Tab-separated table of C-alpha atoms in Angstrom:
chain	number	residue	atom	x	y	z
A	218	MET	CA	-30.894	-27.022	-33.084
A	219	GLY	CA	-30.062	-23.607	-34.395
A	220	ARG	CA	-31.989	-20.389	-34.759
A	221	LEU	CA	-31.361	-17.942	-37.573
A	222	SER	CA	-32.669	-14.444	-38.097
A	223	ARG	CA	-34.139	-13.517	-41.438
A	224	PRO	CA	-32.458	-10.927	-43.131
A	225	ALA	CA	-71.037	-34.944	-74.813
A	226	GLN	CA	-76.733	-40.145	-77.065
A	227	THR	CA	-78.249	-43.160	-79.025
A	228	ALA	CA	-76.626	-46.475	-78.215
A	229	GLN	CA	-74.284	-45.447	-75.412
A	230	VAL	CA	-71.220	-47.067	-74.017
A	231	THR	CA	-69.702	-45.767	-70.804
A	232	ILE	CA	-66.096	-46.462	-70.118
A	233	THR	CA	-64.752	-45.750	-66.673
A	234	HIS	CA	-61.044	-45.397	-66.166
A	235	SER	CA	-59.653	-45.117	-62.687
A	236	TYR	CA	-56.524	-43.015	-62.204
A	237	MET	CA	-55.267	-42.245	-58.747
A	238	ALA	CA	-58.302	-41.218	-56.680
A	239	ARG	CA	-60.387	-39.775	-59.569
A	240	ASP	CA	-62.786	-41.439	-62.091
A	241	TYR	CA	-63.249	-40.239	-65.646
A	242	ALA	CA	-66.225	-41.299	-67.876
A	243	TRP	CA	-66.488	-41.021	-71.635
A	244	SER	CA	-69.779	-41.432	-73.598
A	245	VAL	CA	-69.385	-42.747	-77.119
A	246	GLN	CA	-72.193	-42.600	-79.699
A	247	LEU	CA	-72.290	-45.641	-81.933
A	248	PRO	CA	-73.971	-44.730	-85.277
A	249	ILE	CA	-75.832	-47.509	-87.146
A	250	VAL	CA	-74.222	-48.042	-90.551
A	251	GLN	CA	-76.000	-50.238	-93.133
A	252	LYS	CA	-73.856	-51.884	-95.815
A	253	ARG	CA	-74.925	-53.897	-98.892
A	254	MET	CA	-73.744	-57.502	-98.940
A	255	ARG	CA	-71.048	-58.174	-101.540
A	256	THR	CA	-70.170	-61.606	-102.999
A	257	THR	CA	-66.527	-62.440	-103.376
A	258	LEU	CA	-65.116	-65.451	-105.280
A	259	LEU	CA	-62.279	-67.174	-103.511
A	260	ARG	CA	-59.462	-68.857	-105.420
A	261	ALA	CA	-57.760	-71.882	-103.970
A	262	ILE	CA	-54.190	-71.257	-102.875
A	263	PRO	CA	-51.607	-74.054	-102.846
A	264	PRO	CA	-50.695	-75.069	-99.334
A	265	ARG	CA	-47.448	-73.786	-97.912
A	266	PRO	CA	-45.353	-75.125	-95.123
A	267	LEU	CA	-46.370	-73.651	-91.825
A	268	LEU	CA	-42.850	-72.907	-90.762
A	269	THR	CA	-40.317	-71.301	-93.069
A	270	LYS	CA	-37.771	-70.463	-90.358
A	271	PRO	CA	-36.406	-72.413	-87.440
A	272	ILE	CA	-38.045	-71.885	-84.085
A	273	VAL	CA	-36.294	-69.359	-81.901
A	274	GLN	CA	-37.213	-69.428	-78.241
A	275	ARG	CA	-37.839	-65.996	-76.827
A	276	ARG	CA	-39.017	-64.641	-73.552
A	277	CYS	CA	-40.443	-61.198	-72.970
A	278	TYR	CA	-39.923	-59.186	-69.830
A	279	ALA	CA	-41.750	-56.206	-68.458
A	280	VAL	CA	-39.187	-53.516	-67.874
A	281	GLN	CA	-39.439	-50.038	-66.459
A	282	THR	CA	-37.795	-47.187	-68.312
A	283	PRO	CA	-34.622	-46.200	-66.494
A	284	GLY	CA	-35.119	-43.060	-64.487
A	285	ALA	CA	-38.933	-43.233	-64.612
A	286	PRO	CA	-40.280	-43.283	-61.054
A	287	THR	CA	-42.980	-45.749	-60.069
A	288	VAL	CA	-44.933	-43.040	-58.280
A	289	GLU	CA	-44.607	-39.347	-59.012
A	290	VAL	CA	-45.230	-36.962	-56.158
A	291	PHE	CA	-43.696	-33.760	-57.454
A	292	ASN	CA	-44.128	-31.976	-60.767
A	293	SER	CA	-40.544	-31.749	-61.994
A	294	ARG	CA	-41.419	-29.231	-64.699
A	295	THR	CA	-43.046	-26.927	-62.163
A	296	LYS	CA	-40.072	-27.159	-59.846
A	297	TRP	CA	-37.701	-26.319	-62.708
A	298	GLN	CA	-39.798	-23.258	-63.589
A	299	GLN	CA	-39.809	-22.121	-59.974
A	300	LYS	CA	-36.036	-22.292	-59.743
A	301	GLU	CA	-35.542	-20.530	-63.069
A	302	ARG	CA	-37.936	-17.723	-62.154
A	303	ALA	CA	-36.340	-17.224	-58.778
A	304	ALA	CA	-32.759	-17.197	-60.092
A	305	ARG	CA	-33.484	-14.534	-62.725
A	306	ASP	CA	-33.851	-12.049	-59.893
A	307	VAL	CA	-30.199	-12.288	-58.959
A	308	GLU	CA	-30.138	-9.922	-56.003
A	309	GLY	CA	-33.408	-11.230	-54.585
A	310	SER	CA	-32.227	-14.801	-54.939
A	311	ARG	CA	-28.917	-14.062	-53.260
A	312	SER	CA	-30.640	-12.333	-50.358
A	313	VAL	CA	-32.423	-15.558	-49.358
A	314	ASP	CA	-29.359	-17.798	-49.513
A	315	TYR	CA	-29.020	-17.672	-45.733
A	316	LEU	CA	-30.582	-21.117	-45.268
A	317	ARG	CA	-28.645	-22.844	-48.057
A	318	ASP	CA	-25.382	-21.288	-46.933
A	319	GLU	CA	-25.881	-22.334	-43.317
A	320	VAL	CA	-26.811	-25.912	-44.259
A	321	ALA	CA	-23.871	-26.150	-46.674
A	322	SER	CA	-21.570	-24.951	-43.910
A	323	ARG	CA	-22.805	-27.629	-41.499
A	324	LEU	CA	-22.408	-30.298	-44.182
A	325	CYS	CA	-18.839	-29.220	-44.870
A	326	GLU	CA	-18.074	-29.464	-41.154
A	327	ARG	CA	-18.782	-33.185	-41.416
A	328	LEU	CA	-16.337	-33.366	-44.311
A	329	LEU	CA	-13.629	-32.198	-41.916
A	330	ASP	CA	-13.933	-35.484	-40.026
A	331	ILE	CA	-12.617	-37.419	-43.045
A	332	ASN	CA	-8.848	-37.084	-43.116
A	333	ARG	CA	-8.064	-37.631	-46.784
A	334	ARG	CA	-7.721	-35.778	-50.060
A	335	PHE	CA	-10.501	-35.871	-52.652
A	336	PRO	CA	-9.166	-35.626	-56.225
A	337	LYS	CA	-12.631	-35.479	-57.830
A	338	VAL	CA	-15.849	-34.493	-56.035
A	339	LEU	CA	-19.436	-34.189	-57.314
A	340	ASP	CA	-21.862	-31.645	-55.871
A	341	LEU	CA	-25.225	-33.105	-56.914
A	342	GLY	CA	-28.080	-30.613	-57.011
A	343	ALA	CA	-25.685	-27.765	-56.485
A	344	ASN	CA	-28.287	-24.972	-56.628
A	345	ALA	CA	-26.122	-21.823	-56.879
A	346	CYS	CA	-22.911	-23.678	-55.929
A	347	ASN	CA	-23.369	-22.912	-52.241
A	348	ILE	CA	-21.078	-25.775	-51.211
A	349	ALA	CA	-18.306	-24.438	-53.449
A	350	ARG	CA	-18.552	-21.041	-51.802
A	351	ILE	CA	-18.330	-22.564	-48.326
A	352	LEU	CA	-15.383	-24.757	-49.318
A	353	THR	CA	-13.354	-21.700	-50.279
A	354	ALA	CA	-14.046	-19.825	-47.048
A	355	PRO	CA	-11.376	-19.987	-44.319
A	356	ASN	CA	-12.117	-22.379	-41.481
A	357	PRO	CA	-12.145	-20.813	-38.015
A	358	ASP	CA	-9.542	-22.255	-35.719
A	359	PRO	CA	-11.129	-24.077	-32.724
A	360	VAL	CA	-8.873	-22.195	-30.280
A	361	SER	CA	-8.484	-18.746	-31.691
A	362	GLU	CA	-11.179	-16.340	-32.857
A	363	GLU	CA	-9.196	-15.571	-35.997
A	364	PRO	CA	-9.808	-17.709	-39.145
A	365	VAL	CA	-6.369	-19.223	-39.581
A	366	SER	CA	-7.074	-22.743	-40.891
A	367	GLU	CA	-6.813	-23.471	-44.604
A	368	PRO	CA	-10.067	-23.717	-46.589
A	369	LEU	CA	-11.441	-27.168	-47.300
A	370	ALA	CA	-10.973	-26.450	-51.002
A	371	THR	CA	-7.257	-27.147	-50.544
A	372	ARG	CA	-8.119	-30.836	-50.033
A	373	ILE	CA	-10.198	-31.040	-53.256
A	374	ASP	CA	-8.485	-31.117	-56.651
A	375	SER	CA	-11.605	-30.843	-58.833
A	376	LEU	CA	-15.226	-30.014	-57.959
A	377	ILE	CA	-18.102	-30.643	-60.404
A	378	CYS	CA	-21.302	-28.742	-59.603
A	379	ALA	CA	-24.278	-30.443	-61.305
A	380	GLU	CA	-27.697	-28.774	-61.394
A	381	HIS	CA	-30.914	-29.026	-63.474
A	382	SER	CA	-31.658	-25.283	-63.510
A	383	PRO	CA	-29.230	-23.316	-65.733
A	384	ALA	CA	-30.178	-19.917	-64.344
A	385	LEU	CA	-29.553	-21.028	-60.772
A	386	LEU	CA	-26.386	-22.928	-61.639
A	387	HIS	CA	-24.717	-19.927	-63.312
A	388	ARG	CA	-26.128	-17.234	-61.044
A	389	ASP	CA	-22.889	-16.667	-59.162
A	390	ALA	CA	-20.405	-17.496	-61.924
A	391	ASP	CA	-18.910	-14.006	-61.643
A	392	LEU	CA	-18.129	-14.077	-57.922
A	393	PRO	CA	-14.540	-14.338	-56.628
A	394	PHE	CA	-14.874	-17.808	-55.066
A	395	ASN	CA	-14.899	-19.354	-58.582
A	396	THR	CA	-11.169	-18.669	-58.927
A	397	LYS	CA	-10.196	-20.262	-55.615
A	398	LEU	CA	-10.742	-23.884	-56.682
A	399	SER	CA	-10.993	-25.981	-59.827
A	400	LEU	CA	-14.747	-25.644	-60.382
A	401	THR	CA	-16.769	-27.040	-63.303
A	402	ARG	CA	-20.489	-26.368	-63.763
A	403	GLU	CA	-22.475	-29.086	-65.557
A	404	LEU	CA	-26.151	-28.869	-66.528
A	405	LEU	CA	-28.095	-32.058	-65.839
A	406	PRO	CA	-30.790	-33.135	-68.357
A	407	SER	CA	-32.812	-34.460	-65.425
A	408	GLU	CA	-32.387	-34.177	-61.692
A	409	GLU	CA	-33.037	-37.924	-61.382
A	410	THR	CA	-30.436	-39.160	-63.886
A	411	LEU	CA	-26.679	-39.053	-63.336
A	412	PRO	CA	-24.809	-39.099	-66.693
A	413	TYR	CA	-21.504	-40.218	-65.198
A	414	ASP	CA	-19.394	-43.351	-65.488
A	415	ALA	CA	-19.171	-45.850	-62.683
A	416	ASN	CA	-16.380	-45.482	-60.150
A	417	SER	CA	-15.538	-41.931	-61.199
A	418	PHE	CA	-15.821	-39.790	-58.030
A	419	ASP	CA	-13.929	-39.775	-54.763
A	420	ALA	CA	-16.887	-38.197	-52.948
A	421	VAL	CA	-20.443	-37.047	-53.681
A	422	LEU	CA	-22.047	-34.178	-51.784
A	423	SER	CA	-25.653	-32.986	-51.945
A	424	SER	CA	-27.242	-30.131	-50.032
A	425	LEU	CA	-30.980	-29.309	-49.960
A	426	SER	CA	-31.925	-30.929	-53.288
A	427	LEU	CA	-32.870	-34.536	-52.576
A	428	HIS	CA	-36.234	-33.637	-50.999
A	429	TRP	CA	-37.583	-32.754	-54.509
A	430	ILE	CA	-36.628	-36.141	-56.018
A	431	ASN	CA	-39.518	-38.442	-57.008
A	432	ASP	CA	-37.506	-41.673	-57.201
A	433	LEU	CA	-35.096	-41.263	-54.317
A	434	PRO	CA	-34.082	-44.972	-54.140
A	435	SER	CA	-32.979	-44.855	-57.780
A	436	VAL	CA	-30.956	-41.673	-57.297
A	437	LEU	CA	-29.196	-43.083	-54.242
A	438	ALA	CA	-28.331	-46.244	-56.182
A	439	GLN	CA	-26.908	-44.113	-59.001
A	440	ILE	CA	-24.821	-42.166	-56.507
A	441	ASN	CA	-23.403	-45.411	-55.189
A	442	ASN	CA	-22.608	-46.458	-58.755
A	443	VAL	CA	-20.590	-43.347	-59.636
A	444	LEU	CA	-18.570	-43.470	-56.412
A	445	LYS	CA	-15.210	-45.171	-56.244
A	446	PRO	CA	-14.841	-48.029	-53.740
A	447	ASP	CA	-14.511	-46.818	-50.171
A	448	ALA	CA	-15.683	-43.316	-51.166
A	449	PRO	CA	-18.252	-41.390	-49.106
A	450	PHE	CA	-21.607	-39.870	-49.950
A	451	MET	CA	-22.623	-37.006	-47.709
A	452	GLY	CA	-26.037	-35.417	-48.134
A	453	VAL	CA	-28.584	-33.299	-46.327
A	454	MET	CA	-32.256	-32.854	-47.157
A	455	LEU	CA	-35.356	-31.329	-45.619
A	456	GLY	CA	-37.588	-33.874	-43.932
A	457	GLY	CA	-39.860	-34.721	-41.078
A	458	ASP	CA	-41.695	-31.800	-39.496
A	459	THR	CA	-40.223	-29.081	-41.671
A	460	LEU	CA	-42.496	-26.009	-41.669
A	461	TYR	CA	-45.054	-27.739	-39.454
A	462	GLU	CA	-46.125	-24.336	-38.138
A	463	LEU	CA	-46.991	-23.132	-41.655
A	464	ARG	CA	-48.716	-26.411	-42.516
A	465	THR	CA	-50.989	-26.477	-39.480
A	466	SER	CA	-51.866	-22.789	-39.769
A	467	LEU	CA	-52.908	-23.100	-43.432
A	468	GLN	CA	-54.936	-26.237	-42.721
A	469	LEU	CA	-56.856	-24.639	-39.867
A	470	ALA	CA	-57.451	-21.460	-41.875
A	471	GLU	CA	-58.829	-23.380	-44.870
A	472	LEU	CA	-61.084	-25.464	-42.649
A	473	ASP	CA	-62.507	-22.279	-41.219
A	474	ARG	CA	-62.851	-20.299	-44.459
A	475	ARG	CA	-63.504	-23.007	-47.056
A	476	GLY	CA	-64.603	-26.053	-45.099
A	477	GLY	CA	-61.849	-28.262	-46.480
A	478	VAL	CA	-58.124	-28.682	-46.792
A	479	SER	CA	-55.903	-28.615	-49.876
A	480	THR	CA	-52.203	-29.342	-50.246
A	481	HIS	CA	-49.918	-26.360	-49.844
A	482	THR	CA	-46.784	-27.966	-48.437
A	483	SER	CA	-44.755	-30.850	-49.802
A	484	PRO	CA	-44.613	-34.319	-48.239
A	485	LEU	CA	-41.182	-35.078	-46.871
A	486	ALA	CA	-39.244	-38.181	-45.951
A	487	ASP	CA	-38.934	-39.232	-42.337
A	488	VAL	CA	-35.614	-39.839	-40.694
A	489	ARG	CA	-36.611	-43.465	-40.014
A	490	ASP	CA	-36.827	-44.078	-43.792
A	491	ILE	CA	-33.425	-42.715	-44.756
A	492	GLY	CA	-31.375	-45.515	-43.208
A	493	GLY	CA	-33.369	-48.161	-45.068
A	494	LEU	CA	-33.027	-46.262	-48.347
A	495	LEU	CA	-29.272	-45.997	-47.951
A	496	GLN	CA	-29.008	-49.673	-47.084
A	497	SER	CA	-31.135	-50.616	-50.123
A	498	ALA	CA	-28.741	-48.581	-52.261
A	499	LYS	CA	-25.892	-50.782	-50.908
A	500	PHE	CA	-24.176	-48.146	-48.825
A	501	GLN	CA	-22.103	-49.250	-45.862
A	502	LEU	CA	-21.136	-47.672	-42.539
A	503	LEU	CA	-24.268	-45.533	-42.392
A	504	THR	CA	-24.703	-42.437	-40.270
A	505	VAL	CA	-27.995	-40.518	-40.085
A	506	ASP	CA	-28.681	-37.604	-37.777
A	507	VAL	CA	-31.198	-34.780	-37.477
A	508	ASP	CA	-30.759	-31.090	-36.857
A	509	ASP	CA	-33.309	-28.285	-36.612
A	510	ILE	CA	-32.876	-24.695	-37.760
A	511	ILE	CA	-35.485	-22.208	-36.565
A	512	ILE	CA	-35.747	-18.904	-38.432
A	513	ASP	CA	-37.891	-16.019	-37.216
A	514	TYR	CA	-39.973	-14.026	-39.733
A	515	PRO	CA	-42.131	-10.919	-39.231
A	516	ASP	CA	-45.258	-12.733	-40.465
A	517	ILE	CA	-46.471	-15.557	-42.689
A	518	PHE	CA	-46.279	-13.333	-45.760
A	519	ALA	CA	-42.546	-12.749	-45.308
A	520	LEU	CA	-41.975	-16.480	-44.872
A	521	MET	CA	-43.865	-17.405	-48.049
A	522	LYS	CA	-42.150	-14.621	-49.994
A	523	ASP	CA	-38.730	-15.946	-49.024
A	524	LEU	CA	-39.693	-19.525	-49.887
A	525	GLN	CA	-40.772	-18.322	-53.337
A	526	ALA	CA	-37.521	-16.420	-53.810
A	527	MET	CA	-35.603	-19.583	-52.891
A	528	GLY	CA	-37.501	-21.602	-55.514
A	529	GLU	CA	-38.875	-23.758	-52.693
A	530	SER	CA	-42.611	-23.238	-53.330
A	531	ASN	CA	-45.078	-26.117	-53.436
A	532	ALA	CA	-44.659	-28.367	-56.500
A	533	VAL	CA	-46.890	-31.326	-55.584
A	534	LEU	CA	-48.811	-32.973	-58.424
A	535	GLY	CA	-52.527	-32.210	-58.310
A	536	ARG	CA	-52.119	-29.069	-56.255
A	537	GLU	CA	-54.828	-26.440	-56.556
A	538	ALA	CA	-54.219	-23.993	-59.404
A	539	GLY	CA	-53.772	-20.356	-58.551
A	540	GLY	CA	-52.721	-18.678	-55.375
A	541	ILE	CA	-54.168	-18.979	-51.901
A	542	ARG	CA	-57.164	-16.740	-51.252
A	543	ARG	CA	-56.404	-13.547	-49.386
A	544	ASP	CA	-58.906	-14.249	-46.599
A	545	VAL	CA	-57.324	-17.663	-46.050
A	546	LEU	CA	-53.887	-16.098	-45.815
A	547	ALA	CA	-55.074	-13.483	-43.340
A	548	ALA	CA	-56.670	-16.161	-41.176
A	549	ALA	CA	-53.555	-18.322	-41.418
A	550	ASP	CA	-51.368	-15.444	-40.289
A	551	ALA	CA	-53.534	-14.855	-37.223
A	552	ILE	CA	-53.573	-18.574	-36.380
A	553	TYR	CA	-49.812	-18.779	-36.902
A	554	LYS	CA	-49.156	-15.994	-34.432
A	555	GLU	CA	-51.657	-17.345	-31.913
A	556	LEU	CA	-50.387	-20.926	-31.899
A	557	HIS	CA	-46.703	-20.552	-32.659
A	558	GLY	CA	-45.822	-16.868	-32.440
A	559	ASN	CA	-43.005	-15.361	-30.434
A	560	GLU	CA	-43.434	-12.744	-27.752
A	561	ASP	CA	-42.127	-9.996	-30.024
A	562	GLY	CA	-44.824	-10.703	-32.671
A	563	SER	CA	-42.569	-12.614	-35.045
A	564	VAL	CA	-43.290	-16.171	-36.177
A	565	PRO	CA	-40.810	-19.071	-36.124
A	566	ALA	CA	-40.311	-21.464	-39.037
A	567	THR	CA	-38.678	-24.812	-38.323
A	568	PHE	CA	-36.518	-26.478	-40.954
A	569	ARG	CA	-35.691	-30.073	-40.016
A	570	LEU	CA	-32.503	-31.254	-41.659
A	571	ILE	CA	-31.675	-34.927	-42.182
A	572	TYR	CA	-27.958	-35.533	-42.632
A	573	MET	CA	-26.799	-38.816	-44.110
A	574	ILE	CA	-23.408	-40.397	-44.673
A	575	GLY	CA	-22.836	-43.668	-46.508
A	576	TRP	CA	-19.739	-45.340	-47.907
A	577	LYS	CA	-19.438	-47.445	-51.026
A	578	SER	CA	-18.402	-50.961	-50.097
A	579	SER	CA	-14.788	-51.957	-50.443
A	580	PRO	CA	-12.637	-54.919	-49.338
A	581	LYS	CA	-10.503	-52.423	-47.414
A	582	GLN	CA	-13.327	-51.567	-45.031
A	583	ALA	CA	-13.629	-53.235	-41.645
A	584	GLN	CA	-15.923	-56.253	-41.871
A	585	PRO	CA	-17.894	-57.819	-39.003
A	586	LEU	CA	-16.963	-61.336	-37.961
A	587	GLU	CA	-19.289	-64.206	-38.808
A	588	ARG	CA	-21.850	-65.118	-36.202
A	589	GLY	CA	-20.475	-67.697	-33.791
A	590	SER	CA	-16.850	-66.928	-34.505
A	591	GLY	CA	-16.211	-65.273	-31.148
A	592	MET	CA	-13.495	-67.080	-29.181
A	593	VAL	CA	-13.120	-64.686	-26.256
A	594	SER	CA	-15.271	-64.646	-23.148
A	595	ILE	CA	-16.292	-61.258	-21.824
A	596	LYS	CA	-15.958	-62.715	-18.347
A	597	ASP	CA	-12.235	-63.251	-18.904
A	598	ILE	CA	-11.837	-59.687	-20.135
A	599	LEU	CA	-13.565	-58.222	-17.098
A	600	GLU	CA	-11.488	-60.351	-14.742
A	601	LYS	CA	-8.301	-59.103	-16.358
A	602	GLN	CA	-9.487	-55.555	-15.782
A	603	GLY	CA	-9.851	-56.203	-12.062
A	604	GLY	CA	-13.551	-56.944	-11.851
A	605	ASN	CA	-14.764	-59.553	-9.358
A	606	ILE	CA	-16.942	-61.866	-11.466
A	607	HIS	CA	-18.581	-64.951	-9.947
A	608	ASP	CA	-21.633	-67.089	-10.609
A	609	GLY	CA	-24.428	-66.978	-8.061
A	610	GLY	CA	-26.370	-69.993	-6.927
A	611	ASP	CA	-29.182	-69.148	-9.316
A	612	GLY	CA	-26.784	-69.372	-12.282
A	613	LYS	CA	-26.781	-65.608	-12.791
A	614	GLY	CA	-23.530	-63.823	-12.902
A	615	SER	CA	-22.891	-61.026	-10.478
A	616	SER	CA	-20.037	-58.740	-9.662
């Protein structure tokens, strides 16, 4: 866990159509139209053979459009607009990069554990290329206080930063880190579709973007497809109890002021689901861990302002239009400080990070032996190590 400081009647027909949890009714007026009967003479037509072409057996299948999620939770258009609006304020957007930079740094630390070169790497959902900036920074030596180790960028020949928001993707294109590695920015037509060939990347990284994906299983399967055999995927996303302090405070404030609760924070994946999703996407050698970052803010207004500047505002489908009422916000701020506040009057915000590592399968990887193939007794091993193993009278082993 880490803590950061914040810098329309006659005959009527009613049709009811059920969609999600809401019912819609349409009333259709059926006018009475009188028509005069008309006599038509029919001419006999010579019979024709019923079949003029050979029978071709066909079978129809119901298929889902590739990339179209079964259930949509987030409004992708709204999220794109939020990112674009936030990135146009360059200085304001850069000032709230503290969270993305810290998470990217922790993700790159995990990359240090893999002792190999990566000729071609994909940064999926690159935001403002935060990972690229961290890769070019010198690594602090574990013994000395001086940064003497070479940057991680020296182990990467080519880095492709892919992002759906053009303004955010090119926000920092003029900064010096762009010249310290072979960096290519590519604009994605959709954040849920990867337009890359199979077996084309030596590694795929993703930092703080996957939590806005509607069809996460499909995206993970696509990541596995574009990876080369025995290549890693390393990602981190917000999940679990992220911003639980803000969520509970807004819910209690709305119950008090409005007598009901609306959605103001996004639903997030739980850490228990990530392993199953990676396994369904055919990843091997899985590693999933959780880390918390707690950031202190002066009040709830500062927290929500920073979230908006990050482009991380609520984008759930069916959310209430317009902003939150001022009296609700004032009540939420008081509840926030009462339930979760610090002694100095500031309020903490918890960001729960779910890190995941999965490898594309390869014959080179270590494979488990088949069940029942064990030919060595653990008793023999322990005896060789000097343990005194014997069977008791009740048939239970003891030492």
